[in-house]
mmCIF file with all atom_site columns, C-alpha atoms and ligand atoms in Angstrom:
data_model
loop_
_atom_site.group_PDB
_atom_site.id
_atom_site.type_symbol
_atom_site.label_atom_id
_atom_site.label_alt_id
_atom_site.label_comp_id
_atom_site.label_asym_id
_atom_site.label_entity_id
_atom_site.label_seq_id
_atom_site.pdbx_PDB_ins_code
_atom_site.Cartn_x
_atom_site.Cartn_y
_atom_site.Cartn_z
_atom_site.occupancy
_atom_site.B_iso_or_equiv
_atom_site.pdbx_formal_charge
_atom_site.auth_seq_id
_atom_site.auth_comp_id
_atom_site.auth_asym_id
_atom_site.auth_atom_id
_atom_site.pdbx_PDB_model_num
ATOM   1   C CA  . MET A 1 1   ? -0.039 0.048  0.026  1.00 0.00 ? 251 MET A CA  1
ATOM   2   C CA  . MET A 1 2   ? 1.317  3.427  -0.867 1.00 0.00 ? 252 MET A CA  1
ATOM   3   C CA  . ALA A 1 3   ? 1.767  5.683  2.154  1.00 0.00 ? 253 ALA A CA  1
ATOM   4   C CA  . ALA A 1 4   ? 1.900  9.520  2.438  1.00 0.00 ? 254 ALA A CA  1
ATOM   5   C CA  . LYS A 1 5   ? 5.247  11.138 2.717  1.00 0.00 ? 255 LYS A CA  1
ATOM   6   C CA  . ARG A 1 6   ? 4.751  11.122 6.454  1.00 0.00 ? 256 ARG A CA  1
ATOM   7   C CA  . LEU A 1 7   ? 6.874  9.756  9.347  1.00 0.00 ? 257 LEU A CA  1
ATOM   8   C CA  . PHE A 1 8   ? 5.860  9.154  12.866 1.00 0.00 ? 258 PHE A CA  1
ATOM   9   C CA  . LEU A 1 9   ? 8.244  10.227 15.667 1.00 0.00 ? 259 LEU A CA  1
ATOM   10  C CA  . ILE A 1 10  ? 7.374  8.236  18.854 1.00 0.00 ? 260 ILE A CA  1
ATOM   11  C CA  . ASN A 1 11  ? 9.141  8.849  22.157 1.00 0.00 ? 261 ASN A CA  1
ATOM   12  C CA  . GLY A 1 12  ? 8.607  6.748  25.169 1.00 0.00 ? 262 GLY A CA  1
ATOM   13  C CA  . PRO A 1 13  ? 8.620  7.247  28.996 1.00 0.00 ? 263 PRO A CA  1
ATOM   14  C CA  . ASN A 1 14  ? 10.353 10.117 30.741 1.00 0.00 ? 264 ASN A CA  1
ATOM   15  C CA  . LEU A 1 15  ? 11.747 11.559 27.450 1.00 0.00 ? 265 LEU A CA  1
ATOM   16  C CA  . ASN A 1 16  ? 9.485  14.541 28.259 1.00 0.00 ? 266 ASN A CA  1
ATOM   17  C CA  . MET A 1 17  ? 12.112 15.293 30.898 1.00 0.00 ? 267 MET A CA  1
ATOM   18  C CA  . LEU A 1 18  ? 14.857 15.813 28.353 1.00 0.00 ? 268 LEU A CA  1
ATOM   19  C CA  . GLY A 1 19  ? 16.957 18.814 28.981 1.00 0.00 ? 269 GLY A CA  1
ATOM   20  C CA  . LYS A 1 20  ? 15.529 19.258 32.468 1.00 0.00 ? 270 LYS A CA  1
ATOM   21  C CA  . ARG A 1 21  ? 17.383 16.462 34.287 1.00 0.00 ? 271 ARG A CA  1
ATOM   22  C CA  . GLU A 1 22  ? 20.532 14.218 33.801 1.00 0.00 ? 272 GLU A CA  1
ATOM   23  C CA  . PRO A 1 23  ? 22.243 16.323 31.152 1.00 0.00 ? 273 PRO A CA  1
ATOM   24  C CA  . GLY A 1 24  ? 25.417 14.179 31.710 1.00 0.00 ? 274 GLY A CA  1
ATOM   25  C CA  . THR A 1 25  ? 23.695 11.203 30.075 1.00 0.00 ? 275 THR A CA  1
ATOM   26  C CA  . TYR A 1 26  ? 21.067 12.815 27.731 1.00 0.00 ? 276 TYR A CA  1
ATOM   27  C CA  . GLY A 1 27  ? 22.454 16.238 27.050 1.00 0.00 ? 277 GLY A CA  1
ATOM   28  C CA  . ASN A 1 28  ? 20.855 19.752 27.260 1.00 0.00 ? 278 ASN A CA  1
ATOM   29  C CA  . ALA A 1 29  ? 18.455 19.531 24.451 1.00 0.00 ? 279 ALA A CA  1
ATOM   30  C CA  . SER A 1 30  ? 14.681 19.348 25.067 1.00 0.00 ? 280 SER A CA  1
ATOM   31  C CA  . LEU A 1 31  ? 12.122 17.002 23.589 1.00 0.00 ? 281 LEU A CA  1
ATOM   32  C CA  . ALA A 1 32  ? 10.973 20.046 21.573 1.00 0.00 ? 282 ALA A CA  1
ATOM   33  C CA  . ASP A 1 33  ? 14.476 20.369 20.167 1.00 0.00 ? 283 ASP A CA  1
ATOM   34  C CA  . VAL A 1 34  ? 14.329 16.762 19.114 1.00 0.00 ? 284 VAL A CA  1
ATOM   35  C CA  . VAL A 1 35  ? 10.929 17.187 17.416 1.00 0.00 ? 285 VAL A CA  1
ATOM   36  C CA  . LYS A 1 36  ? 12.326 20.366 15.513 1.00 0.00 ? 286 LYS A CA  1
ATOM   37  C CA  . LEU A 1 37  ? 15.426 18.473 14.440 1.00 0.00 ? 287 LEU A CA  1
ATOM   38  C CA  . VAL A 1 38  ? 13.317 15.610 12.948 1.00 0.00 ? 288 VAL A CA  1
ATOM   39  C CA  . LYS A 1 39  ? 10.755 17.898 11.401 1.00 0.00 ? 289 LYS A CA  1
ATOM   40  C CA  . ASP A 1 40  ? 13.570 19.947 9.842  1.00 0.00 ? 290 ASP A CA  1
ATOM   41  C CA  . THR A 1 41  ? 15.405 16.857 8.457  1.00 0.00 ? 291 THR A CA  1
ATOM   42  C CA  . ALA A 1 42  ? 12.219 15.433 7.064  1.00 0.00 ? 292 ALA A CA  1
ATOM   43  C CA  . TRP A 1 43  ? 11.168 18.602 5.445  1.00 0.00 ? 293 TRP A CA  1
ATOM   44  C CA  . GLU A 1 44  ? 14.380 18.621 3.548  1.00 0.00 ? 294 GLU A CA  1
ATOM   45  C CA  . TYR A 1 45  ? 12.970 15.645 1.637  1.00 0.00 ? 295 TYR A CA  1
ATOM   46  C CA  . GLY A 1 46  ? 9.367  16.704 1.431  1.00 0.00 ? 296 GLY A CA  1
ATOM   47  C CA  . TYR A 1 47  ? 8.210  14.538 4.401  1.00 0.00 ? 297 TYR A CA  1
ATOM   48  C CA  . GLU A 1 48  ? 5.957  15.705 7.207  1.00 0.00 ? 298 GLU A CA  1
ATOM   49  C CA  . VAL A 1 49  ? 6.263  14.332 10.873 1.00 0.00 ? 299 VAL A CA  1
ATOM   50  C CA  . GLU A 1 50  ? 3.560  13.437 13.286 1.00 0.00 ? 300 GLU A CA  1
ATOM   51  C CA  . GLU A 1 51  ? 5.027  13.541 16.849 1.00 0.00 ? 301 GLU A CA  1
ATOM   52  C CA  . PHE A 1 52  ? 3.999  11.595 19.893 1.00 0.00 ? 302 PHE A CA  1
ATOM   53  C CA  . GLN A 1 53  ? 5.449  11.067 23.391 1.00 0.00 ? 303 GLN A CA  1
ATOM   54  C CA  . SER A 1 54  ? 3.847  8.957  26.195 1.00 0.00 ? 304 SER A CA  1
ATOM   55  C CA  . ASN A 1 55  ? 4.761  7.539  29.421 1.00 0.00 ? 305 ASN A CA  1
ATOM   56  C CA  . HIS A 1 56  ? 2.149  4.646  28.922 1.00 0.00 ? 306 HIS A CA  1
ATOM   57  C CA  . GLU A 1 57  ? 2.974  1.501  27.159 1.00 0.00 ? 307 GLU A CA  1
ATOM   58  C CA  . GLY A 1 58  ? -0.449 0.730  25.553 1.00 0.00 ? 308 GLY A CA  1
ATOM   59  C CA  . ASP A 1 59  ? -0.668 4.388  24.229 1.00 0.00 ? 309 ASP A CA  1
ATOM   60  C CA  . LEU A 1 60  ? 2.661  3.623  22.371 1.00 0.00 ? 310 LEU A CA  1
ATOM   61  C CA  . VAL A 1 61  ? 1.236  0.385  21.021 1.00 0.00 ? 311 VAL A CA  1
ATOM   62  C CA  . ASP A 1 62  ? -1.959 2.349  19.759 1.00 0.00 ? 312 ASP A CA  1
ATOM   63  C CA  . GLN A 1 63  ? 0.425  4.911  18.101 1.00 0.00 ? 313 GLN A CA  1
ATOM   64  C CA  . LEU A 1 64  ? 2.341  2.213  16.273 1.00 0.00 ? 314 LEU A CA  1
ATOM   65  C CA  . HIS A 1 65  ? -1.035 0.902  14.932 1.00 0.00 ? 315 HIS A CA  1
ATOM   66  C CA  . LYS A 1 66  ? -2.006 4.430  13.831 1.00 0.00 ? 316 LYS A CA  1
ATOM   67  C CA  . ALA A 1 67  ? 1.332  4.854  12.096 1.00 0.00 ? 317 ALA A CA  1
ATOM   68  C CA  . ASP A 1 68  ? 0.676  1.740  10.093 1.00 0.00 ? 318 ASP A CA  1
ATOM   69  C CA  . MET A 1 69  ? -2.456 3.435  8.570  1.00 0.00 ? 319 MET A CA  1
ATOM   70  C CA  . GLN A 1 70  ? -1.112 6.895  8.165  1.00 0.00 ? 320 GLN A CA  1
ATOM   71  C CA  . ALA A 1 71  ? 2.707  6.879  7.646  1.00 0.00 ? 321 ALA A CA  1
ATOM   72  C CA  . ALA A 1 72  ? 5.530  5.489  5.544  1.00 0.00 ? 322 ALA A CA  1
ATOM   73  C CA  . GLY A 1 73  ? 7.860  4.875  8.499  1.00 0.00 ? 323 GLY A CA  1
ATOM   74  C CA  . VAL A 1 74  ? 8.497  5.369  12.146 1.00 0.00 ? 324 VAL A CA  1
ATOM   75  C CA  . ILE A 1 75  ? 11.296 6.684  14.237 1.00 0.00 ? 325 ILE A CA  1
ATOM   76  C CA  . MET A 1 76  ? 11.011 5.462  17.791 1.00 0.00 ? 326 MET A CA  1
ATOM   77  C CA  . ASN A 1 77  ? 12.814 5.821  21.082 1.00 0.00 ? 327 ASN A CA  1
ATOM   78  C CA  . PRO A 1 78  ? 10.901 3.333  23.288 1.00 0.00 ? 328 PRO A CA  1
ATOM   79  C CA  . ALA A 1 79  ? 13.125 4.520  26.217 1.00 0.00 ? 329 ALA A CA  1
ATOM   80  C CA  . ALA A 1 80  ? 12.915 2.017  29.170 1.00 0.00 ? 330 ALA A CA  1
ATOM   81  C CA  . TYR A 1 81  ? 10.261 -0.156 27.431 1.00 0.00 ? 331 TYR A CA  1
ATOM   82  C CA  . THR A 1 82  ? 13.033 -1.025 24.895 1.00 0.00 ? 332 THR A CA  1
ATOM   83  C CA  . HIS A 1 83  ? 14.302 -3.504 27.395 1.00 0.00 ? 333 HIS A CA  1
ATOM   84  C CA  . THR A 1 84  ? 11.019 -4.940 28.772 1.00 0.00 ? 334 THR A CA  1
ATOM   85  C CA  . SER A 1 85  ? 8.166  -4.553 26.295 1.00 0.00 ? 335 SER A CA  1
ATOM   86  C CA  . ILE A 1 86  ? 6.969  -7.736 24.373 1.00 0.00 ? 336 ILE A CA  1
ATOM   87  C CA  . ALA A 1 87  ? 3.820  -5.606 23.616 1.00 0.00 ? 337 ALA A CA  1
ATOM   88  C CA  . LEU A 1 88  ? 5.873  -3.009 21.665 1.00 0.00 ? 338 LEU A CA  1
ATOM   89  C CA  . ARG A 1 89  ? 7.790  -5.713 19.969 1.00 0.00 ? 339 ARG A CA  1
ATOM   90  C CA  . ASP A 1 90  ? 4.565  -7.524 18.908 1.00 0.00 ? 340 ASP A CA  1
ATOM   91  C CA  . ALA A 1 91  ? 3.214  -4.063 17.647 1.00 0.00 ? 341 ALA A CA  1
ATOM   92  C CA  . VAL A 1 92  ? 6.441  -3.359 15.511 1.00 0.00 ? 342 VAL A CA  1
ATOM   93  C CA  . SER A 1 93  ? 6.149  -6.980 14.121 1.00 0.00 ? 343 SER A CA  1
ATOM   94  C CA  . ALA A 1 94  ? 2.319  -6.529 13.419 1.00 0.00 ? 344 ALA A CA  1
ATOM   95  C CA  . ILE A 1 95  ? 2.857  -3.289 11.250 1.00 0.00 ? 345 ILE A CA  1
ATOM   96  C CA  . SER A 1 96  ? 4.231  -3.264 7.785  1.00 0.00 ? 346 SER A CA  1
ATOM   97  C CA  . LEU A 1 97  ? 6.471  -0.118 8.188  1.00 0.00 ? 347 LEU A CA  1
ATOM   98  C CA  . PRO A 1 98  ? 10.140 0.210  8.596  1.00 0.00 ? 348 PRO A CA  1
ATOM   99  C CA  . VAL A 1 99  ? 10.840 1.102  12.230 1.00 0.00 ? 349 VAL A CA  1
ATOM   100 C CA  . VAL A 1 100 ? 14.222 2.741  13.224 1.00 0.00 ? 350 VAL A CA  1
ATOM   101 C CA  . GLU A 1 101 ? 15.063 2.373  16.898 1.00 0.00 ? 351 GLU A CA  1
ATOM   102 C CA  . VAL A 1 102 ? 17.003 5.419  18.433 1.00 0.00 ? 352 VAL A CA  1
ATOM   103 C CA  . HIS A 1 103 ? 18.733 5.720  21.707 1.00 0.00 ? 353 HIS A CA  1
ATOM   104 C CA  . ILE A 1 104 ? 20.434 8.955  22.750 1.00 0.00 ? 354 ILE A CA  1
ATOM   105 C CA  . SER A 1 105 ? 22.960 7.182  25.000 1.00 0.00 ? 355 SER A CA  1
ATOM   106 C CA  . ASN A 1 106 ? 24.966 4.215  24.045 1.00 0.00 ? 356 ASN A CA  1
ATOM   107 C CA  . ILE A 1 107 ? 22.789 1.575  25.790 1.00 0.00 ? 357 ILE A CA  1
ATOM   108 C CA  . HIS A 1 108 ? 25.657 -1.024 25.176 1.00 0.00 ? 358 HIS A CA  1
ATOM   109 C CA  . ALA A 1 109 ? 27.987 0.980  27.404 1.00 0.00 ? 359 ALA A CA  1
ATOM   110 C CA  . ARG A 1 110 ? 25.586 1.222  30.367 1.00 0.00 ? 360 ARG A CA  1
ATOM   111 C CA  . GLU A 1 111 ? 24.169 -1.234 32.820 1.00 0.00 ? 361 GLU A CA  1
ATOM   112 C CA  . PRO A 1 112 ? 23.780 -4.829 31.548 1.00 0.00 ? 362 PRO A CA  1
ATOM   113 C CA  . PHE A 1 113 ? 19.935 -4.573 31.738 1.00 0.00 ? 363 PHE A CA  1
ATOM   114 C CA  . ARG A 1 114 ? 20.102 -1.892 28.955 1.00 0.00 ? 364 ARG A CA  1
ATOM   115 C CA  . HIS A 1 115 ? 22.063 -4.026 26.577 1.00 0.00 ? 365 HIS A CA  1
ATOM   116 C CA  . GLN A 1 116 ? 19.170 -5.987 25.367 1.00 0.00 ? 366 GLN A CA  1
ATOM   117 C CA  . SER A 1 117 ? 16.498 -4.495 23.139 1.00 0.00 ? 367 SER A CA  1
ATOM   118 C CA  . MET A 1 118 ? 13.200 -6.421 22.649 1.00 0.00 ? 368 MET A CA  1
ATOM   119 C CA  . LEU A 1 119 ? 12.533 -4.321 19.590 1.00 0.00 ? 369 LEU A CA  1
ATOM   120 C CA  . ALA A 1 120 ? 15.872 -4.558 17.766 1.00 0.00 ? 370 ALA A CA  1
ATOM   121 C CA  . PRO A 1 121 ? 15.208 -7.875 16.038 1.00 0.00 ? 371 PRO A CA  1
ATOM   122 C CA  . VAL A 1 122 ? 12.008 -6.734 14.438 1.00 0.00 ? 372 VAL A CA  1
ATOM   123 C CA  . SER A 1 123 ? 13.217 -3.128 13.677 1.00 0.00 ? 373 SER A CA  1
ATOM   124 C CA  . GLN A 1 124 ? 14.934 -2.019 10.430 1.00 0.00 ? 374 GLN A CA  1
ATOM   125 C CA  . GLY A 1 125 ? 17.904 -0.799 12.446 1.00 0.00 ? 375 GLY A CA  1
ATOM   126 C CA  . GLN A 1 126 ? 19.099 0.849  15.533 1.00 0.00 ? 376 GLN A CA  1
ATOM   127 C CA  . ILE A 1 127 ? 21.164 4.144  16.095 1.00 0.00 ? 377 ILE A CA  1
ATOM   128 C CA  . VAL A 1 128 ? 22.636 4.584  19.530 1.00 0.00 ? 378 VAL A CA  1
ATOM   129 C CA  . GLY A 1 129 ? 25.129 6.771  21.248 1.00 0.00 ? 379 GLY A CA  1
ATOM   130 C CA  . PHE A 1 130 ? 25.019 9.944  19.109 1.00 0.00 ? 380 PHE A CA  1
ATOM   131 C CA  . GLY A 1 131 ? 22.984 12.040 21.421 1.00 0.00 ? 381 GLY A CA  1
ATOM   132 C CA  . ILE A 1 132 ? 20.118 13.734 19.812 1.00 0.00 ? 382 ILE A CA  1
ATOM   133 C CA  . ASP A 1 133 ? 21.872 13.735 16.374 1.00 0.00 ? 383 ASP A CA  1
ATOM   134 C CA  . GLY A 1 134 ? 20.894 10.049 16.282 1.00 0.00 ? 384 GLY A CA  1
ATOM   135 C CA  . TYR A 1 135 ? 17.298 11.324 15.481 1.00 0.00 ? 385 TYR A CA  1
ATOM   136 C CA  . ARG A 1 136 ? 18.453 13.124 12.374 1.00 0.00 ? 386 ARG A CA  1
ATOM   137 C CA  . LEU A 1 137 ? 20.445 9.976  11.318 1.00 0.00 ? 387 LEU A CA  1
ATOM   138 C CA  . ALA A 1 138 ? 17.375 7.856  11.794 1.00 0.00 ? 388 ALA A CA  1
ATOM   139 C CA  . ALA A 1 139 ? 15.297 10.297 9.779  1.00 0.00 ? 389 ALA A CA  1
ATOM   140 C CA  . LEU A 1 140 ? 17.948 10.268 6.931  1.00 0.00 ? 390 LEU A CA  1
ATOM   141 C CA  . ALA A 1 141 ? 18.049 6.455  7.060  1.00 0.00 ? 391 ALA A CA  1
ATOM   142 C CA  . ILE A 1 142 ? 14.358 5.768  7.109  1.00 0.00 ? 392 ILE A CA  1
ATOM   143 C CA  . ILE A 1 143 ? 13.683 8.218  4.228  1.00 0.00 ? 393 ILE A CA  1
ATOM   144 C CA  . LYS A 1 144 ? 16.231 6.603  2.086  1.00 0.00 ? 394 LYS A CA  1
ATOM   145 C CA  . LYS A 1 145 ? 14.778 3.230  2.887  1.00 0.00 ? 395 LYS A CA  1
ATOM   146 C CA  . ILE A 1 146 ? 11.189 4.322  2.024  1.00 0.00 ? 396 ILE A CA  1
ATOM   147 C CA  . GLU A 1 147 ? 12.374 5.947  -1.125 1.00 0.00 ? 397 GLU A CA  1
ATOM   148 C CA  . SER A 1 148 ? 14.368 2.877  -2.178 1.00 0.00 ? 398 SER A CA  1
ATOM   149 C CA  . GLU A 1 149 ? 11.308 0.681  -1.807 1.00 0.00 ? 399 GLU A CA  1
ATOM   150 C CA  . GLY A 1 150 ? 8.995  3.178  -3.522 1.00 0.00 ? 400 GLY A CA  1
ATOM   151 C CA  . ARG A 1 151 ? 6.620  2.930  -0.498 1.00 0.00 ? 401 ARG A CA  1
ATOM   152 C CA  . HIS A 1 152 ? 5.451  6.568  -0.580 1.00 0.00 ? 402 HIS A CA  1
ATOM   153 C CA  . GLU A 1 153 ? 3.035  8.441  -2.713 1.00 0.00 ? 403 GLU A CA  1
ATOM   154 C CA  . LYS A 1 154 ? 4.455  10.804 -5.363 1.00 0.00 ? 404 LYS A CA  1
HETATM 155 O O1  . CA2 B 2 .   ? 19.372 6.510  25.651 1.00 0.00 ? 783 CA2 B O1  1
HETATM 156 C C1  . CA2 B 2 .   ? 18.094 6.489  25.450 1.00 0.00 ? 783 CA2 B C1  1
HETATM 157 O O2  . CA2 B 2 .   ? 17.691 7.236  24.528 1.00 0.00 ? 783 CA2 B O2  1
HETATM 158 C C2  . CA2 B 2 .   ? 17.297 5.676  26.187 1.00 0.00 ? 783 CA2 B C2  1
HETATM 159 O O3  . CA2 B 2 .   ? 16.276 5.159  25.416 1.00 0.00 ? 783 CA2 B O3  1
HETATM 160 C C3  . CA2 B 2 .   ? 16.725 6.524  27.362 1.00 0.00 ? 783 CA2 B C3  1
HETATM 161 C C4  . CA2 B 2 .   ? 15.782 5.857  28.431 1.00 0.00 ? 783 CA2 B C4  1
HETATM 162 C C5  . CA2 B 2 .   ? 16.533 4.655  28.953 1.00 0.00 ? 783 CA2 B C5  1
HETATM 163 O O4  . CA2 B 2 .   ? 15.720 3.923  29.807 1.00 0.00 ? 783 CA2 B O4  1
HETATM 164 C C6  . CA2 B 2 .   ? 17.098 3.798  27.937 1.00 0.00 ? 783 CA2 B C6  1
HETATM 165 O O5  . CA2 B 2 .   ? 17.734 2.723  28.444 1.00 0.00 ? 783 CA2 B O5  1
HETATM 166 C C7  . CA2 B 2 .   ? 17.974 4.467  26.945 1.00 0.00 ? 783 CA2 B C7  1
HETATM 167 C C8  . CA2 B 2 .   ? 15.514 6.807  29.531 1.00 0.00 ? 783 CA2 B C8  1
HETATM 168 C C9  . CA2 B 2 .   ? 14.765 8.102  29.107 1.00 0.00 ? 783 CA2 B C9  1
HETATM 169 C C10 . CA2 B 2 .   ? 14.706 9.007  30.240 1.00 0.00 ? 783 CA2 B C10 1
HETATM 170 O O6  . CA2 B 2 .   ? 14.978 10.282 29.774 1.00 0.00 ? 783 CA2 B O6  1
HETATM 171 C C11 . CA2 B 2 .   ? 15.329 11.251 30.734 1.00 0.00 ? 783 CA2 B C11 1
HETATM 172 C C12 . CA2 B 2 .   ? 15.667 12.402 30.236 1.00 0.00 ? 783 CA2 B C12 1
HETATM 173 C C13 . CA2 B 2 .   ? 16.078 13.333 31.145 1.00 0.00 ? 783 CA2 B C13 1
HETATM 174 C C14 . CA2 B 2 .   ? 16.029 13.161 32.499 1.00 0.00 ? 783 CA2 B C14 1
HETATM 175 C C15 . CA2 B 2 .   ? 15.627 11.958 32.962 1.00 0.00 ? 783 CA2 B C15 1
HETATM 176 C C16 . CA2 B 2 .   ? 15.293 10.945 32.124 1.00 0.00 ? 783 CA2 B C16 1
#
């Protein structure tokens, strides 16, 4: 099915706190800065972005289902649910869109419980450890993927 030139940007629990706490791990940028970065990047290629953040697992599942009907790809930082959520993994499996998983920090250089991602095996790919620049890299990567597969409307 042809999708509109639209990306969903989905951020999970506590990412609404970005820039307000823990700058040593997550930097000084706010969630609004992340949204602007992704929108500006997508705009360069004629894509629009629908943005969503929630602290609630089921709401994130709902948003993945909505993306399947309305978008051509998803950029997602599932935050702590990365490491725990079979529900989010099943949702990514259930939709037919490419999903790029982003982490601001290098999860592999942190506590062992952050080394495993439930979503990575069902995602298109994972970008970790580049701070919020990872969101721009994810937008570039997913747009290239969408364009190469001709998944979007003209
Ligand atoms: O590095 C990432 O992007 C993470 O997804 C961030 C999650 C963490 O649980 C993952 O292991 C890695 C935590 C997001 C919490 O964000 C905060 C931001 C500012 C202050 C406090 C929390």
